[in-house]
PDB file of C-alpha atoms in Angstrom:
ATOM      1  CA  UNK H 236      90.089  27.851  76.360  1.00  0.00           C
ATOM      2  CA  UNK H 237      91.365  25.955  73.892  1.00  0.00           C
ATOM      3  CA  UNK H 238      91.142  27.573  70.328  1.00  0.00           C
ATOM      4  CA  UNK H 239      92.082  27.569  66.455  1.00  0.00           C
ATOM      5  CA  UNK H 240      91.757  30.022  64.694  1.00  0.00           C
ATOM      6  CA  UNK H 241      92.209  29.844  60.624  1.00  0.00           C
ATOM      7  CA  UNK H 242      92.969  32.516  58.783  1.00  0.00           C
ATOM      8  CA  UNK H 243      94.425  33.266  54.761  1.00  0.00           C
ATOM      9  CA  UNK H 244      90.990  32.220  52.591  1.00  0.00           C
ATOM     10  CA  UNK H 245      90.290  34.046  49.565  1.00  0.00           C
ATOM     11  CA  UNK H 246      88.786  34.288  46.082  1.00  0.00           C
ATOM     12  CA  UNK H 247      91.816  32.800  43.708  1.00  0.00           C
ATOM     13  CA  UNK H 248      91.931  31.536  40.070  1.00  0.00           C
ATOM     14  CA  UNK H 249      92.714  28.005  39.211  1.00  0.00           C
ATOM     15  CA  UNK H 250      95.935  27.266  38.671  1.00  0.00           C
ATOM     16  CA  UNK H 251      97.004  30.635  41.720  1.00  0.00           C
ATOM     17  CA  UNK H 252      98.187  29.740  45.157  1.00  0.00           C
ATOM     18  CA  UNK H 253      97.365  30.306  48.520  1.00  0.00           C
ATOM     19  CA  UNK H 254      98.876  29.587  52.006  1.00  0.00           C
ATOM     20  CA  UNK H 255      96.373  28.733  55.073  1.00  0.00           C
ATOM     21  CA  UNK H 256      97.312  29.614  59.178  1.00  0.00           C
ATOM     22  CA  UNK H 257      95.427  28.266  61.856  1.00  0.00           C
ATOM     23  CA  UNK H 258      96.753  29.759  65.276  1.00  0.00           C
ATOM     24  CA  UNK H 259      96.443  27.760  68.287  1.00  0.00           C
ATOM     25  CA  UNK H 260      95.685  29.111  71.608  1.00  0.00           C
ATOM     26  CA  UNK H 261      94.797  27.881  75.461  1.00  0.00           C
ATOM     27  CA  UNK H 262      96.870  24.744  75.180  1.00  0.00           C
ATOM     28  CA  UNK H 263     100.336  23.110  74.391  1.00  0.00           C
ATOM     29  CA  UNK H 264     100.564  23.270  71.015  1.00  0.00           C
ATOM     30  CA  UNK H 265     103.661  21.050  70.573  1.00  0.00           C
ATOM     31  CA  UNK H 266     102.013  18.065  71.839  1.00  0.00           C
ATOM     32  CA  UNK H 267      99.507  17.594  69.455  1.00  0.00           C
ATOM     33  CA  UNK H 268      99.031  15.691  66.113  1.00  0.00           C
ATOM     34  CA  UNK H 269      96.837  18.196  62.993  1.00  0.00           C
ATOM     35  CA  UNK H 270      94.650  17.769  60.501  1.00  0.00           C
ATOM     36  CA  UNK H 271      93.058  20.049  58.030  1.00  0.00           C
ATOM     37  CA  UNK H 272      89.629  18.664  56.688  1.00  0.00           C
ATOM     38  CA  UNK H 273      87.746  20.853  54.082  1.00  0.00           C
ATOM     39  CA  UNK H 274      83.611  21.069  52.979  1.00  0.00           C
ATOM     40  CA  UNK H 275      82.622  22.117  49.854  1.00  0.00           C
ATOM     41  CA  UNK H 276      79.389  24.399  49.826  1.00  0.00           C
ATOM     42  CA  UNK H 277      76.708  22.280  51.121  1.00  0.00           C
ATOM     43  CA  UNK H 278      78.964  18.998  50.653  1.00  0.00           C
ATOM     44  CA  UNK H 279      80.497  17.101  53.673  1.00  0.00           C
ATOM     45  CA  UNK H 280      83.692  17.030  55.595  1.00  0.00           C
ATOM     46  CA  UNK H 281      86.412  15.523  53.282  1.00  0.00           C
ATOM     47  CA  UNK H 282      90.071  14.642  55.295  1.00  0.00           C
ATOM     48  CA  UNK H 283      92.703  16.956  53.606  1.00  0.00           C
ATOM     49  CA  UNK H 284      96.270  16.066  55.530  1.00  0.00           C
ATOM     50  CA  UNK H 285      97.611  15.397  58.796  1.00  0.00           C
ATOM     51  CA  UNK H 286     100.711  16.055  60.474  1.00  0.00           C
ATOM     52  CA  UNK H 287     102.922  14.930  63.468  1.00  0.00           C
ATOM     53  CA  UNK H 288     104.145  17.181  66.109  1.00  0.00           C
ATOM     54  CA  UNK H 289     107.475  17.784  64.908  1.00  0.00           C
ATOM     55  CA  UNK H 290     106.234  17.986  60.914  1.00  0.00           C
ATOM     56  CA  UNK H 291     108.157  15.898  59.793  1.00  0.00           C
ATOM     57  CA  UNK H 292     105.653  12.924  59.146  1.00  0.00           C
ATOM     58  CA  UNK H 293     102.999  14.616  56.814  1.00  0.00           C
ATOM     59  CA  UNK H 294     100.685  12.798  54.965  1.00  0.00           C
ATOM     60  CA  UNK H 295      98.039  13.508  52.299  1.00  0.00           C
ATOM     61  CA  UNK H 296      94.955  12.995  50.196  1.00  0.00           C
ATOM     62  CA  UNK H 297      95.131  11.209  46.966  1.00  0.00           C
ATOM     63  CA  UNK H 298      92.659  14.192  45.650  1.00  0.00           C
ATOM     64  CA  UNK H 299      95.718  17.088  46.963  1.00  0.00           C
ATOM     65  CA  UNK H 300      98.956  14.540  46.848  1.00  0.00           C
ATOM     66  CA  UNK H 301     101.792  16.779  45.041  1.00  0.00           C
ATOM     67  CA  UNK H 302     100.017  19.740  45.286  1.00  0.00           C
ATOM     68  CA  UNK H 303      98.823  20.597  49.099  1.00  0.00           C
ATOM     69  CA  UNK H 304     101.771  20.894  51.549  1.00  0.00           C
ATOM     70  CA  UNK H 305     101.079  21.126  55.115  1.00  0.00           C
ATOM     71  CA  UNK H 306     103.613  22.441  57.899  1.00  0.00           C
ATOM     72  CA  UNK H 307     103.119  23.733  61.008  1.00  0.00           C
ATOM     73  CA  UNK H 308     105.628  26.336  63.356  1.00  0.00           C
ATOM     74  CA  UNK H 309     105.683  25.432  66.897  1.00  0.00           C
ATOM     75  CA  UNK H 310     107.303  28.642  68.130  1.00  0.00           C
ATOM     76  CA  UNK H 311     104.540  30.322  66.784  1.00  0.00           C
ATOM     77  CA  UNK H 312     101.644  27.931  67.961  1.00  0.00           C
ATOM     78  CA  UNK H 313     100.658  27.868  64.307  1.00  0.00           C
ATOM     79  CA  UNK H 314      99.669  25.328  61.230  1.00  0.00           C
ATOM     80  CA  UNK H 315      99.726  26.176  57.760  1.00  0.00           C
ATOM     81  CA  UNK H 316      98.322  24.836  54.510  1.00  0.00           C
ATOM     82  CA  UNK H 317     100.133  25.967  51.080  1.00  0.00           C
ATOM     83  CA  UNK H 318      97.912  25.274  48.227  1.00  0.00           C
ATOM     84  CA  UNK H 319      99.716  25.006  44.806  1.00  0.00           C
ATOM     85  CA  UNK H 320      97.904  24.544  41.173  1.00  0.00           C
ATOM     86  CA  UNK H 321      94.173  25.157  42.759  1.00  0.00           C
ATOM     87  CA  UNK H 322      91.346  24.115  40.936  1.00  0.00           C
ATOM     88  CA  UNK H 323      87.728  24.530  41.171  1.00  0.00           C
ATOM     89  CA  UNK H 324      87.059  21.748  42.932  1.00  0.00           C
ATOM     90  CA  UNK H 325      89.379  22.676  45.493  1.00  0.00           C
ATOM     91  CA  UNK H 326      86.376  25.870  46.909  1.00  0.00           C
ATOM     92  CA  UNK H 327      85.355  25.099  50.244  1.00  0.00           C
ATOM     93  CA  UNK H 328      85.462  25.534  53.824  1.00  0.00           C
ATOM     94  CA  UNK H 329      89.068  24.819  54.999  1.00  0.00           C
ATOM     95  CA  UNK H 330      89.089  23.559  58.705  1.00  0.00           C
ATOM     96  CA  UNK H 331      91.811  23.285  61.078  1.00  0.00           C
ATOM     97  CA  UNK H 332      91.131  19.899  63.747  1.00  0.00           C
ATOM     98  CA  UNK H 333      93.365  18.846  66.672  1.00  0.00           C
ATOM     99  CA  UNK H 334      93.994  15.123  67.391  1.00  0.00           C
ATOM    100  CA  UNK H 335      92.714  14.124  70.486  1.00  0.00           C
ATOM    101  CA  UNK H 336      95.590  12.641  72.447  1.00  0.00           C
ATOM    102  CA  UNK H 337      94.421   9.344  73.352  1.00  0.00           C
ATOM    103  CA  UNK H 338      96.723   6.870  72.515  1.00  0.00           C
ATOM    104  CA  UNK H 339      94.930   4.425  69.611  1.00  0.00           C
ATOM    105  CA  UNK H 340      91.905   7.112  69.829  1.00  0.00           C
ATOM    106  CA  UNK H 341      92.605   9.289  66.145  1.00  0.00           C
ATOM    107  CA  UNK H 342      89.360  11.188  66.098  1.00  0.00           C
ATOM    108  CA  UNK H 343      89.848  15.187  66.461  1.00  0.00           C
ATOM    109  CA  UNK H 344      89.032  16.754  69.557  1.00  0.00           C
ATOM    110  CA  UNK H 345      89.131  20.628  68.136  1.00  0.00           C
ATOM    111  CA  UNK H 346      88.181  22.482  65.562  1.00  0.00           C
ATOM    112  CA  UNK H 347      88.086  25.746  64.191  1.00  0.00           C
ATOM    113  CA  UNK H 348      85.762  28.043  62.450  1.00  0.00           C
ATOM    114  CA  UNK H 349      86.832  27.462  58.842  1.00  0.00           C
ATOM    115  CA  UNK H 350      88.333  29.598  55.865  1.00  0.00           C
ATOM    116  CA  UNK H 351      86.471  29.703  52.762  1.00  0.00           C
ATOM    117  CA  UNK H 352      88.712  29.630  49.711  1.00  0.00           C
ATOM    118  CA  UNK H 353      86.902  30.278  46.404  1.00  0.00           C
ATOM    119  CA  UNK H 354      88.335  29.265  43.118  1.00  0.00           C
ATOM    120  CA  UNK H 355      86.979  30.664  40.194  1.00  0.00           C
ATOM    121  CA  UNK H 356      87.972  32.698  36.991  1.00  0.00           C
TER     122      UNK H 356
ATOM    123  CA  UNK V 233      88.376   3.700  51.531  1.00  0.00           C
ATOM    124  CA  UNK V 234      85.780   2.592  54.113  1.00  0.00           C
ATOM    125  CA  UNK V 235      82.594   4.202  52.963  1.00  0.00           C
ATOM    126  CA  UNK V 236      80.461   6.338  55.591  1.00  0.00           C
ATOM    127  CA  UNK V 237      76.731   6.209  54.999  1.00  0.00           C
ATOM    128  CA  UNK V 238      74.352   7.936  57.283  1.00  0.00           C
ATOM    129  CA  UNK V 239      70.421   7.929  57.279  1.00  0.00           C
ATOM    130  CA  UNK V 240      68.457   9.494  57.178  1.00  0.00           C
ATOM    131  CA  UNK V 241      70.011  12.522  55.404  1.00  0.00           C
ATOM    132  CA  UNK V 242      67.377  14.726  57.449  1.00  0.00           C
ATOM    133  CA  UNK V 243      65.457  14.022  60.575  1.00  0.00           C
ATOM    134  CA  UNK V 244      62.120  15.671  61.466  1.00  0.00           C
ATOM    135  CA  UNK V 245      61.630  15.947  65.528  1.00  0.00           C
ATOM    136  CA  UNK V 246      59.771  17.853  67.724  1.00  0.00           C
ATOM    137  CA  UNK V 247      61.581  19.442  71.060  1.00  0.00           C
ATOM    138  CA  UNK V 248      61.482  16.877  73.966  1.00  0.00           C
ATOM    139  CA  UNK V 249      61.459  14.036  71.422  1.00  0.00           C
ATOM    140  CA  UNK V 250      63.703  11.082  70.916  1.00  0.00           C
ATOM    141  CA  UNK V 251      66.032  11.245  67.728  1.00  0.00           C
ATOM    142  CA  UNK V 252      68.232   8.369  66.395  1.00  0.00           C
ATOM    143  CA  UNK V 253      70.511   8.068  63.541  1.00  0.00           C
ATOM    144  CA  UNK V 254      72.407   5.840  62.278  1.00  0.00           C
ATOM    145  CA  UNK V 255      75.794   5.231  60.229  1.00  0.00           C
ATOM    146  CA  UNK V 256      76.565   2.883  58.511  1.00  0.00           C
ATOM    147  CA  UNK V 257      80.552   1.452  57.114  1.00  0.00           C
ATOM    148  CA  UNK V 258      81.618  -0.225  54.578  1.00  0.00           C
ATOM    149  CA  UNK V 259      84.194  -2.801  56.149  1.00  0.00           C
ATOM    150  CA  UNK V 260      84.605  -3.398  60.496  1.00  0.00           C
ATOM    151  CA  UNK V 261      85.780  -0.094  61.827  1.00  0.00           C
ATOM    152  CA  UNK V 262      85.722  -1.853  65.342  1.00  0.00           C
ATOM    153  CA  UNK V 263      84.666   1.144  67.938  1.00  0.00           C
ATOM    154  CA  UNK V 264      86.832   3.379  66.389  1.00  0.00           C
ATOM    155  CA  UNK V 265      83.790   5.828  65.691  1.00  0.00           C
ATOM    156  CA  UNK V 266      83.810   9.238  66.582  1.00  0.00           C
ATOM    157  CA  UNK V 267      79.948  11.660  65.931  1.00  0.00           C
ATOM    158  CA  UNK V 268      80.354  15.406  65.544  1.00  0.00           C
ATOM    159  CA  UNK V 269      77.643  18.261  65.533  1.00  0.00           C
ATOM    160  CA  UNK V 270      78.323  21.125  63.157  1.00  0.00           C
ATOM    161  CA  UNK V 271      75.468  24.070  63.271  1.00  0.00           C
ATOM    162  CA  UNK V 272      75.481  26.676  60.540  1.00  0.00           C
ATOM    163  CA  UNK V 273      78.583  28.921  60.053  1.00  0.00           C
ATOM    164  CA  UNK V 274      80.334  27.191  63.352  1.00  0.00           C
ATOM    165  CA  UNK V 275      82.868  25.124  64.093  1.00  0.00           C
ATOM    166  CA  UNK V 276      81.985  20.994  63.848  1.00  0.00           C
ATOM    167  CA  UNK V 277      82.189  20.241  67.686  1.00  0.00           C
ATOM    168  CA  UNK V 278      83.105  16.939  69.067  1.00  0.00           C
ATOM    169  CA  UNK V 279      80.112  14.827  70.628  1.00  0.00           C
ATOM    170  CA  UNK V 280      81.444  10.930  71.201  1.00  0.00           C
ATOM    171  CA  UNK V 281      84.101   9.211  69.887  1.00  0.00           C
ATOM    172  CA  UNK V 282      85.147   5.410  70.573  1.00  0.00           C
ATOM    173  CA  UNK V 283      81.076   4.645  69.482  1.00  0.00           C
ATOM    174  CA  UNK V 284      80.369   5.356  73.208  1.00  0.00           C
ATOM    175  CA  UNK V 285      82.176   7.284  74.961  1.00  0.00           C
ATOM    176  CA  UNK V 286      81.014  11.517  75.535  1.00  0.00           C
ATOM    177  CA  UNK V 287      83.459  14.106  75.044  1.00  0.00           C
ATOM    178  CA  UNK V 288      84.130  16.367  77.931  1.00  0.00           C
ATOM    179  CA  UNK V 289      81.511  18.974  78.612  1.00  0.00           C
ATOM    180  CA  UNK V 290      78.645  16.449  77.087  1.00  0.00           C
ATOM    181  CA  UNK V 291      75.016  16.298  78.380  1.00  0.00           C
ATOM    182  CA  UNK V 292      74.140  12.959  79.199  1.00  0.00           C
ATOM    183  CA  UNK V 293      71.611  13.033  76.525  1.00  0.00           C
ATOM    184  CA  UNK V 294      73.686  12.525  73.920  1.00  0.00           C
ATOM    185  CA  UNK V 295      74.664   8.643  73.496  1.00  0.00           C
ATOM    186  CA  UNK V 296      75.901   6.192  71.352  1.00  0.00           C
ATOM    187  CA  UNK V 297      76.686   2.953  70.366  1.00  0.00           C
ATOM    188  CA  UNK V 298      77.397   0.686  68.037  1.00  0.00           C
ATOM    189  CA  UNK V 299      80.901  -1.436  66.920  1.00  0.00           C
ATOM    190  CA  UNK V 300      81.376  -3.094  64.310  1.00  0.00           C
ATOM    191  CA  UNK V 301      80.014  -1.345  60.685  1.00  0.00           C
ATOM    192  CA  UNK V 302      76.406  -0.476  62.435  1.00  0.00           C
ATOM    193  CA  UNK V 303      77.024   2.331  64.785  1.00  0.00           C
ATOM    194  CA  UNK V 304      73.851   4.965  66.822  1.00  0.00           C
ATOM    195  CA  UNK V 305      73.975   8.823  68.312  1.00  0.00           C
ATOM    196  CA  UNK V 306      71.012   8.870  70.152  1.00  0.00           C
ATOM    197  CA  UNK V 307      69.600  12.720  71.407  1.00  0.00           C
ATOM    198  CA  UNK V 308      67.330  11.298  74.164  1.00  0.00           C
ATOM    199  CA  UNK V 309      65.072  14.815  74.943  1.00  0.00           C
ATOM    200  CA  UNK V 310      66.022  17.144  71.679  1.00  0.00           C
ATOM    201  CA  UNK V 311      66.548  20.702  73.398  1.00  0.00           C
ATOM    202  CA  UNK V 312      66.671  23.987  70.693  1.00  0.00           C
ATOM    203  CA  UNK V 313      70.136  23.918  70.485  1.00  0.00           C
ATOM    204  CA  UNK V 314      70.290  20.103  69.367  1.00  0.00           C
ATOM    205  CA  UNK V 315      68.901  21.272  65.358  1.00  0.00           C
ATOM    206  CA  UNK V 316      72.443  21.155  63.731  1.00  0.00           C
ATOM    207  CA  UNK V 317      73.957  18.691  61.831  1.00  0.00           C
ATOM    208  CA  UNK V 318      75.452  15.895  62.396  1.00  0.00           C
ATOM    209  CA  UNK V 319      78.307  13.778  61.303  1.00  0.00           C
ATOM    210  CA  UNK V 320      79.931  10.064  61.868  1.00  0.00           C
ATOM    211  CA  UNK V 321      83.655   9.750  61.358  1.00  0.00           C
ATOM    212  CA  UNK V 322      85.577   6.228  61.334  1.00  0.00           C
ATOM    213  CA  UNK V 323      89.266   6.758  62.954  1.00  0.00           C
ATOM    214  CA  UNK V 324      90.108   2.841  62.197  1.00  0.00           C
ATOM    215  CA  UNK V 325      91.404   2.359  59.029  1.00  0.00           C
ATOM    216  CA  UNK V 326      93.294   5.441  57.747  1.00  0.00           C
ATOM    217  CA  UNK V 327      94.170   7.583  56.141  1.00  0.00           C
ATOM    218  CA  UNK V 328      92.294   8.451  54.657  1.00  0.00           C
ATOM    219  CA  UNK V 329      90.202   9.845  57.735  1.00  0.00           C
ATOM    220  CA  UNK V 330      86.593   8.902  56.143  1.00  0.00           C
ATOM    221  CA  UNK V 331      83.160  11.168  57.091  1.00  0.00           C
ATOM    222  CA  UNK V 332      79.450  10.322  56.304  1.00  0.00           C
ATOM    223  CA  UNK V 333      77.388  12.812  54.279  1.00  0.00           C
ATOM    224  CA  UNK V 334      75.603  14.261  57.748  1.00  0.00           C
ATOM    225  CA  UNK V 335      71.954  13.773  59.189  1.00  0.00           C
ATOM    226  CA  UNK V 336      70.346  17.056  59.417  1.00  0.00           C
ATOM    227  CA  UNK V 337      68.418  17.157  62.586  1.00  0.00           C
ATOM    228  CA  UNK V 338      65.470  20.083  62.291  1.00  0.00           C
ATOM    229  CA  UNK V 339      62.042  21.365  63.519  1.00  0.00           C
ATOM    230  CA  UNK V 340      59.205  18.979  62.800  1.00  0.00           C
TER     231      UNK V 340
END
């Protein structure tokens, strides 16, 4: 069964850093593009970042540009999100999501259960 | 950025009844719209993509329609497991991929 499992969530102080991981199983990780999406408490889903198959192309939401870095290790079937200069506005559950394979259809066909990041002093 | 507006925010429906959820986009997204279901504490699940195509394993009681700026998700006969929050997402103009604020379907 295809599965994504996030980890690394924690309580962190403003200005701090954290690295999230997303472990994939049950499918060929290296065939897919991936995203990070976040959800602040009681709020909707907000796209954060996307990475291509070999990790050479990454794009970011304006709100995290310059502070977050998405990466992947295809040998470990793992996606990462390095988060620096965290602020209280970054408090959210962070989900990794897999982009569908159909050409021209950039929806997200598999999601993890998320990991909670709380930024507070 | 394309703004997504879902209505209503909350929909109260009795089991077995039909539920109709709306999603409007601030500009045309053609048919590049998806619907997701999210239950408390769980991962979002893809229900519909390309506005009207059911994802693998999704029951036939879920259907999507629309194109351009107006879209609808219909659940023909609500089952107990369908009470959840539903989000629409456009993937025509990106970045960013944008989502609606969600419609909560609750028991009447």
